[in-house]
Amino acid sequence: MTTAANTVAQKKGFGATLWDWLTTVDHKKIGILYLIGGGFFFVLGGIEALMIRLQLLVPNNDFVSAGFFNELITMHGTTMIFLAAMPLLFGFMNAIVPLQIGARDVAFPFINSLGFWMFFFGGLFLNLSWFIDAAPDAGWTSYASLSLASTGHGIDFYAIGLQIAGGGTLMAGINFLVTIINMRAPGMTYMRMPLFTWTTFVASALILFAFPPLTVGLFFLTFDRMFGGNFFDVDYGGNTIIWEHIFWIFGHPEVYILVLPSFGIFSEIFTIFSRKRLFGYSAMVFATVLIGFLGFMVWAHHMFTVGLGPTANAIFAVATMAIAVPTGVKIFNWLLTMWGGSIRVTTPMLYALGFIPSFVMGGVTGVQQGAAPLDYQLHDSYFIVAHFHYVIVGGVVLAILAATHLYWPKMFGTMLSEKLGKVTFWFFFIGFHMTFFLQHFLGLMGMPRRVWTYNADQGWDLFNMISSAGALLMAIGVIVMVINIIMTTAKNERVGNDPWEDGRTLEWAIPSPPPFYNFAQTPLVRGLDTYWIEKQDGNKKGYIPAEPLSDIHMPHGSFIPFVMSLGLFIAGFGAMFRVEHSWGLPVLIAGLVLTFLSMSLRSVKDDLGFYVTKEEILRTERGSK
Amino acid sequence: MAHDIEIIEKTPAEYNYKKRNADRAMRGQLMMFALMIFMTLISFTAVQAGFSPLFVIPVILLLAAVQVGLQLYYFMHMKEEGHGLPAMFMYTGVLIAFLTVLTFVTIVWW
Ligand code: HEM
Ligand SMILES: [Cu+2]
């Protein structure tokens, strides 16, 4: 059987390396792929944001046209949510969660790879709209009356691109659920799971329940626009409000899909750098689950002004405010984790410290918007923009940046410069508050959201200028981080298992980066903070093996996920151009045939994986010491 | 090819035990299959016989619900051990869907 070729660390040619990445099913490599893909789209979305802010820098600006501005905000929002924030979080989940639970891989390595490639091709499809025809321009919410009226193919790109990427997300979610349920090491009970694993688990459950509504909504939109459907077309008996409901039934859980894993990352950081066990672990778990459940019960708070009536508005207002309670529980637990701890202000910890006030502000404005009568004032104003950036940037993006510093050594074996890391933090943090704090007041002064330009002398000029300057500071921060990454990679100073020295969970008990089979022997878990317990007991190995050293069964790589996603990508173009070009229908069919053929190839071909022999493991383990 | 993977042979007692269980499961499945066909027949007959829709529709819906249950518990093995989590996830999903629909029909649309 094939063993040697897969393990020996030899220098490979470019072609072989590329092939390796295209076919990999290793969760650590897929994690890196997600970081690269998500990072690319993050930069793209950031450039779009800078262009938006440049347009709004001064009154009556004509840097971009009104139509192009609509495309910019739509693509910025859609890209940041679906193609940057979520994939970047998936990157860390993939890289870290299997290690935290003592597993050798995820439950479905093939599906894991399929999820990545579908995300990638979906995102590519969406962004090709810039070059082919027009980009979507109805906002990331794509409300139906507007999106049905939009000319050109922009909205078609939105509907099909998100359909493909969303399918990938659903697969990733299911894969994480099954992994966490089935692949935990012996002794790793649910109540011993690290919080990042817990929040990944709950976020994946939210994906499981929230993405199907999005799929349905996007199909309706696709049919309305491309196949003569009338789901949202009022003239033909459709209902345009239904889109809003479907979108937000998905959309509100979506914000928790983003922010729960971020909470998980910060929980890890607070315990590690306070050198204390997490305060109120079980309350944290309970709060996470409760936030997840309540997240499904509040979607209409995005629709207070639609006219659902006082009963609906009142009930949804109360439900919304209820979520503040478990969120508050979490905030206090983080504070109490630090209380009396011996705190080290490293770069990740700096982000965590900055996160608390920023996120609390976003939460407070959220509760304000949750008060239905007040929301009539705030709705569609810049106040909303300020609010969701405080939660998304102050919560999610800070978590992603923190995790980049925290987990970089584990993923790549080198330590990012702490000094440059802190420079990044301060630029980003100050820039963030400069950009978004004043937007609260712009909103209160009447500046509408998604506005292309504005007249001078309404008291908005200065605040808009400061806001745009802040965006530049954030961009500088990100550039410093890129420089940091390049310098660190060039220097290539290797680090040991536990580079932060205070690691508590299993991922810090094995080499950085871990060998491809992760654990030579499956670890035995004796409690929460497994690695910490072993360190306290003076266990040099880092973990107690639960089994004798024996051959390890690993899956083969596969090119099929790539081809399956490529088929959907091709079919998307066919569906879009079916009406105006004669090649449309054949391309649609050809793409689907490609997907289904590769799917059946996967079903009929038995791939039993391969074994890593004991001798090889011993050799690798000695090498990495 | 020398992997230290053990192949454990079943003892005769174990074999008989497993076989008896498998036989029993098979009998259960066949019975449920017959029952489900019977319920389908009832549904078709009820429609064909031309009873009042007020009677036929609830009956068919009820039978459908029972069939979904049988399908899940017998044919998809949910009644067997180790299916607690799938069951929990399914019931959570059902609960969320139910609450959503309930919201629509009580406070959103009427
Ligand atoms: C990093 C710096 C960022 C800047 C300077 C920025 C700036 C902006 C601006 C100026 C708008 C347009 C507001 C309007 O005119 O209505 C906007 C909209 C939006 N942003 Fe950001 N943003 C940033 C990051 C992010 C991130 C990381 C996310 C998500 C993870 C995000 C999500 C959104 C969404 C969802 C919208 C609404 C788009 C729409 O109206 O359809 N932003 N942003
Ligand atoms: Cu919401």
PDB file of N, CA, C and O and ligand atoms in Angstrom, chain A residues 42 49 52-53 69 73-74 76-77 80-81 85 139-141 382 385 388-389 392-393 397 428 435-436 449-451 471 474, ligand 1:
ATOM      1  N   PHE A  42     -10.783  39.013   2.242  1.00  0.00           N
ATOM      2  CA  PHE A  42     -10.760  40.067   3.244  1.00  0.00           C
ATOM      3  C   PHE A  42     -10.067  41.313   2.691  1.00  0.00           C
ATOM      4  O   PHE A  42     -10.540  42.440   2.872  1.00  0.00           O
ATOM      5  N   ALA A  49     -14.081  48.682   0.886  1.00  0.00           N
ATOM      6  CA  ALA A  49     -14.427  49.586   1.990  1.00  0.00           C
ATOM      7  C   ALA A  49     -13.679  50.908   1.852  1.00  0.00           C
ATOM      8  O   ALA A  49     -14.249  51.991   2.045  1.00  0.00           O
ATOM      9  N   ILE A  52     -15.318  52.992  -0.664  1.00  0.00           N
ATOM     10  CA  ILE A  52     -16.550  53.596  -0.137  1.00  0.00           C
ATOM     11  C   ILE A  52     -16.207  54.824   0.699  1.00  0.00           C
ATOM     12  O   ILE A  52     -16.781  55.899   0.549  1.00  0.00           O
ATOM     13  N   ARG A  53     -15.222  54.650   1.584  1.00  0.00           N
ATOM     14  CA  ARG A  53     -14.887  55.761   2.476  1.00  0.00           C
ATOM     15  C   ARG A  53     -14.256  56.927   1.723  1.00  0.00           C
ATOM     16  O   ARG A  53     -14.426  58.080   2.088  1.00  0.00           O
ATOM     17  N   PHE A  69     -21.224  52.849  -6.755  1.00  0.00           N
ATOM     18  CA  PHE A  69     -21.221  52.872  -5.294  1.00  0.00           C
ATOM     19  C   PHE A  69     -22.109  51.746  -4.746  1.00  0.00           C
ATOM     20  O   PHE A  69     -21.731  51.043  -3.808  1.00  0.00           O
ATOM     21  N   ILE A  73     -20.876  48.794  -2.135  1.00  0.00           N
ATOM     22  CA  ILE A  73     -21.357  48.428  -0.787  1.00  0.00           C
ATOM     23  C   ILE A  73     -21.910  47.013  -0.778  1.00  0.00           C
ATOM     24  O   ILE A  73     -21.714  46.268   0.176  1.00  0.00           O
ATOM     25  N   THR A  74     -22.570  46.624  -1.865  1.00  0.00           N
ATOM     26  CA  THR A  74     -23.122  45.271  -1.907  1.00  0.00           C
ATOM     27  C   THR A  74     -22.019  44.228  -1.858  1.00  0.00           C
ATOM     28  O   THR A  74     -22.061  43.286  -1.058  1.00  0.00           O
ATOM     29  N   HIS A  76     -18.945  44.664  -0.908  1.00  0.00           N
ATOM     30  CA  HIS A  76     -18.199  44.757   0.352  1.00  0.00           C
ATOM     31  C   HIS A  76     -18.891  43.929   1.442  1.00  0.00           C
ATOM     32  O   HIS A  76     -18.259  43.091   2.082  1.00  0.00           O
ATOM     33  N   GLY A  77     -20.189  44.173   1.628  1.00  0.00           N
ATOM     34  CA  GLY A  77     -20.906  43.455   2.688  1.00  0.00           C
ATOM     35  C   GLY A  77     -20.932  41.961   2.433  1.00  0.00           C
ATOM     36  O   GLY A  77     -20.624  41.147   3.307  1.00  0.00           O
ATOM     37  N   MET A  80     -17.386  40.411   2.793  1.00  0.00           N
ATOM     38  CA  MET A  80     -16.887  40.352   4.163  1.00  0.00           C
ATOM     39  C   MET A  80     -17.594  39.264   4.967  1.00  0.00           C
ATOM     40  O   MET A  80     -16.959  38.524   5.714  1.00  0.00           O
ATOM     41  N   ILE A  81     -18.907  39.161   4.843  1.00  0.00           N
ATOM     42  CA  ILE A  81     -19.636  38.187   5.644  1.00  0.00           C
ATOM     43  C   ILE A  81     -19.390  36.759   5.157  1.00  0.00           C
ATOM     44  O   ILE A  81     -18.989  35.879   5.924  1.00  0.00           O
ATOM     45  N   ALA A  85     -15.089  36.716   6.684  1.00  0.00           N
ATOM     46  CA  ALA A  85     -15.205  36.406   8.113  1.00  0.00           C
ATOM     47  C   ALA A  85     -15.449  34.913   8.341  1.00  0.00           C
ATOM     48  O   ALA A  85     -14.732  34.261   9.109  1.00  0.00           O
ATOM     49  N   GLY A 139     -27.537  45.625  -2.273  1.00  0.00           N
ATOM     50  CA  GLY A 139     -27.166  45.461  -0.869  1.00  0.00           C
ATOM     51  C   GLY A 139     -26.931  43.991  -0.559  1.00  0.00           C
ATOM     52  O   GLY A 139     -27.372  43.117  -1.301  1.00  0.00           O
ATOM     53  N   TRP A 140     -26.203  43.726   0.559  1.00  0.00           N
ATOM     54  CA  TRP A 140     -25.938  42.309   0.854  1.00  0.00           C
ATOM     55  C   TRP A 140     -27.233  41.602   1.256  1.00  0.00           C
ATOM     56  O   TRP A 140     -27.316  40.388   1.219  1.00  0.00           O
ATOM     57  N   THR A 141     -28.266  42.387   1.630  1.00  0.00           N
ATOM     58  CA  THR A 141     -29.554  41.785   1.978  1.00  0.00           C
ATOM     59  C   THR A 141     -30.403  41.513   0.750  1.00  0.00           C
ATOM     60  O   THR A 141     -31.348  40.757   0.828  1.00  0.00           O
ATOM     61  N   TYR A 382     -27.018  55.805   9.573  1.00  0.00           N
ATOM     62  CA  TYR A 382     -25.637  55.411   9.833  1.00  0.00           C
ATOM     63  C   TYR A 382     -25.437  54.803  11.207  1.00  0.00           C
ATOM     64  O   TYR A 382     -24.432  54.145  11.464  1.00  0.00           O
ATOM     65  N   VAL A 385     -25.068  51.253  10.698  1.00  0.00           N
ATOM     66  CA  VAL A 385     -23.738  50.908  10.180  1.00  0.00           C
ATOM     67  C   VAL A 385     -22.741  50.872  11.340  1.00  0.00           C
ATOM     68  O   VAL A 385     -21.923  49.955  11.456  1.00  0.00           O
ATOM     69  N   PHE A 388     -23.439  47.581  13.569  1.00  0.00           N
ATOM     70  CA  PHE A 388     -23.012  46.242  13.144  1.00  0.00           C
ATOM     71  C   PHE A 388     -21.518  46.165  12.910  1.00  0.00           C
ATOM     72  O   PHE A 388     -20.930  45.106  13.000  1.00  0.00           O
ATOM     73  N   HIS A 389     -20.880  47.325  12.685  1.00  0.00           N
ATOM     74  CA  HIS A 389     -19.423  47.237  12.632  1.00  0.00           C
ATOM     75  C   HIS A 389     -18.817  47.092  14.020  1.00  0.00           C
ATOM     76  O   HIS A 389     -17.778  46.460  14.175  1.00  0.00           O
ATOM     77  N   ILE A 392     -19.314  43.362  14.478  1.00  0.00           N
ATOM     78  CA  ILE A 392     -18.599  42.504  13.527  1.00  0.00           C
ATOM     79  C   ILE A 392     -17.099  42.778  13.545  1.00  0.00           C
ATOM     80  O   ILE A 392     -16.293  41.848  13.596  1.00  0.00           O
ATOM     81  N   VAL A 393     -16.706  44.023  13.505  1.00  0.00           N
ATOM     82  CA  VAL A 393     -15.272  44.302  13.537  1.00  0.00           C
ATOM     83  C   VAL A 393     -14.764  44.183  14.980  1.00  0.00           C
ATOM     84  O   VAL A 393     -13.778  43.505  15.250  1.00  0.00           O
ATOM     85  N   VAL A 397     -13.730  40.500  13.750  1.00  0.00           N
ATOM     86  CA  VAL A 397     -12.426  40.758  13.117  1.00  0.00           C
ATOM     87  C   VAL A 397     -11.318  40.811  14.167  1.00  0.00           C
ATOM     88  O   VAL A 397     -10.228  40.267  13.952  1.00  0.00           O
ATOM     89  N   PHE A 428      -5.012  49.309  14.176  1.00  0.00           N
ATOM     90  CA  PHE A 428      -6.333  48.805  13.832  1.00  0.00           C
ATOM     91  C   PHE A 428      -7.372  49.269  14.844  1.00  0.00           C
ATOM     92  O   PHE A 428      -8.462  49.715  14.482  1.00  0.00           O
ATOM     93  N   THR A 435     -13.216  55.284  12.865  1.00  0.00           N
ATOM     94  CA  THR A 435     -14.128  55.109  11.728  1.00  0.00           C
ATOM     95  C   THR A 435     -15.571  55.009  12.188  1.00  0.00           C
ATOM     96  O   THR A 435     -16.460  55.669  11.638  1.00  0.00           O
ATOM     97  N   PHE A 436     -15.803  54.183  13.175  1.00  0.00           N
ATOM     98  CA  PHE A 436     -17.195  53.814  13.424  1.00  0.00           C
ATOM     99  C   PHE A 436     -17.841  54.546  14.597  1.00  0.00           C
ATOM    100  O   PHE A 436     -19.060  54.626  14.663  1.00  0.00           O
ATOM    101  N   ARG A 449     -28.127  55.360   5.677  1.00  0.00           N
ATOM    102  CA  ARG A 449     -27.209  54.282   5.316  1.00  0.00           C
ATOM    103  C   ARG A 449     -27.241  54.096   3.791  1.00  0.00           C
ATOM    104  O   ARG A 449     -28.214  54.442   3.136  1.00  0.00           O
ATOM    105  N   ARG A 450     -26.188  53.562   3.242  1.00  0.00           N
ATOM    106  CA  ARG A 450     -26.084  53.247   1.810  1.00  0.00           C
ATOM    107  C   ARG A 450     -26.302  54.477   0.929  1.00  0.00           C
ATOM    108  O   ARG A 450     -26.844  54.386  -0.159  1.00  0.00           O
ATOM    109  N   VAL A 451     -25.895  55.650   1.441  1.00  0.00           N
ATOM    110  CA  VAL A 451     -26.087  56.853   0.644  1.00  0.00           C
ATOM    111  C   VAL A 451     -24.806  57.116  -0.135  1.00  0.00           C
ATOM    112  O   VAL A 451     -23.703  56.932   0.356  1.00  0.00           O
ATOM    113  N   ALA A 471     -10.428  54.648   8.553  1.00  0.00           N
ATOM    114  CA  ALA A 471     -10.346  53.474   7.685  1.00  0.00           C
ATOM    115  C   ALA A 471      -8.917  53.287   7.193  1.00  0.00           C
ATOM    116  O   ALA A 471      -8.413  52.164   7.086  1.00  0.00           O
ATOM    117  N   MET A 474      -6.824  51.587   9.825  1.00  0.00           N
ATOM    118  CA  MET A 474      -7.040  50.138   9.844  1.00  0.00           C
ATOM    119  C   MET A 474      -6.264  49.458   8.725  1.00  0.00           C
ATOM    120  O   MET A 474      -5.657  48.399   8.916  1.00  0.00           O
TER     121      MET A 474
HETATM  122  C1  HEM C   1     -12.259  46.904   8.086  1.00  0.00           C
HETATM  123  C2  HEM C   1     -12.759  48.029   7.795  1.00  0.00           C
HETATM  124  C3  HEM C   1     -14.177  48.246   7.306  1.00  0.00           C
HETATM  125  C4  HEM C   1     -14.614  49.444   6.843  1.00  0.00           C
HETATM  126  C5  HEM C   1     -13.802  50.718   6.751  1.00  0.00           C
HETATM  127  C6  HEM C   1     -15.981  49.269   6.454  1.00  0.00           C
HETATM  128  C7  HEM C   1     -16.770  50.281   5.926  1.00  0.00           C
HETATM  129  C8  HEM C   1     -18.068  50.112   5.487  1.00  0.00           C
HETATM  130  C9  HEM C   1     -18.866  51.106   4.878  1.00  0.00           C
HETATM  131  C10 HEM C   1     -18.417  52.527   4.641  1.00  0.00           C
HETATM  132  C11 HEM C   1     -20.071  50.563   4.557  1.00  0.00           C
HETATM  133  C12 HEM C   1     -21.198  51.231   3.810  1.00  0.00           C
HETATM  134  C13 HEM C   1     -22.208  51.743   4.705  1.00  0.00           C
HETATM  135  C14 HEM C   1     -23.317  52.369   3.945  1.00  0.00           C
HETATM  136  O1  HEM C   1     -23.061  53.307   3.178  1.00  0.00           O
HETATM  137  O2  HEM C   1     -24.449  51.898   4.085  1.00  0.00           O
HETATM  138  C15 HEM C   1     -20.048  49.218   5.005  1.00  0.00           C
HETATM  139  C16 HEM C   1     -21.104  48.341   4.908  1.00  0.00           C
HETATM  140  C17 HEM C   1     -21.081  47.021   5.384  1.00  0.00           C
HETATM  141  N1  HEM C   1     -20.019  46.369   5.977  1.00  0.00           N
HETATM  142 FE1  HEM C   1     -18.219  47.194   6.327  1.00  0.00          FE
HETATM  143  N2  HEM C   1     -16.360  47.999   6.696  1.00  0.00           N
HETATM  144  C18 HEM C   1     -15.284  47.331   7.219  1.00  0.00           C
HETATM  145  C19 HEM C   1     -15.262  45.998   7.609  1.00  0.00           C
HETATM  146  C20 HEM C   1     -16.340  45.108   7.559  1.00  0.00           C
HETATM  147  C21 HEM C   1     -16.307  43.733   7.946  1.00  0.00           C
HETATM  148  C22 HEM C   1     -15.084  43.007   8.475  1.00  0.00           C
HETATM  149  C23 HEM C   1     -17.546  43.227   7.749  1.00  0.00           C
HETATM  150  C24 HEM C   1     -18.087  41.827   7.978  1.00  0.00           C
HETATM  151  C25 HEM C   1     -17.434  40.829   8.469  1.00  0.00           C
HETATM  152  C26 HEM C   1     -18.354  44.280   7.226  1.00  0.00           C
HETATM  153  C27 HEM C   1     -19.689  44.139   6.906  1.00  0.00           C
HETATM  154  C28 HEM C   1     -20.435  45.098   6.298  1.00  0.00           C
HETATM  155  C29 HEM C   1     -21.794  44.929   5.888  1.00  0.00           C
HETATM  156  C30 HEM C   1     -22.641  43.672   6.065  1.00  0.00           C
HETATM  157  C31 HEM C   1     -22.204  46.126   5.310  1.00  0.00           C
HETATM  158  C32 HEM C   1     -23.570  46.435   4.756  1.00  0.00           C
HETATM  159  C33 HEM C   1     -23.504  46.331   3.275  1.00  0.00           C
HETATM  160  C34 HEM C   1     -24.814  46.710   2.722  1.00  0.00           C
HETATM  161  O3  HEM C   1     -25.248  47.844   2.986  1.00  0.00           O
HETATM  162  O4  HEM C   1     -25.429  45.886   2.042  1.00  0.00           O
HETATM  163  N3  HEM C   1     -17.603  45.399   7.117  1.00  0.00           N
HETATM  164  N4  HEM C   1     -18.806  48.959   5.567  1.00  0.00           N
END
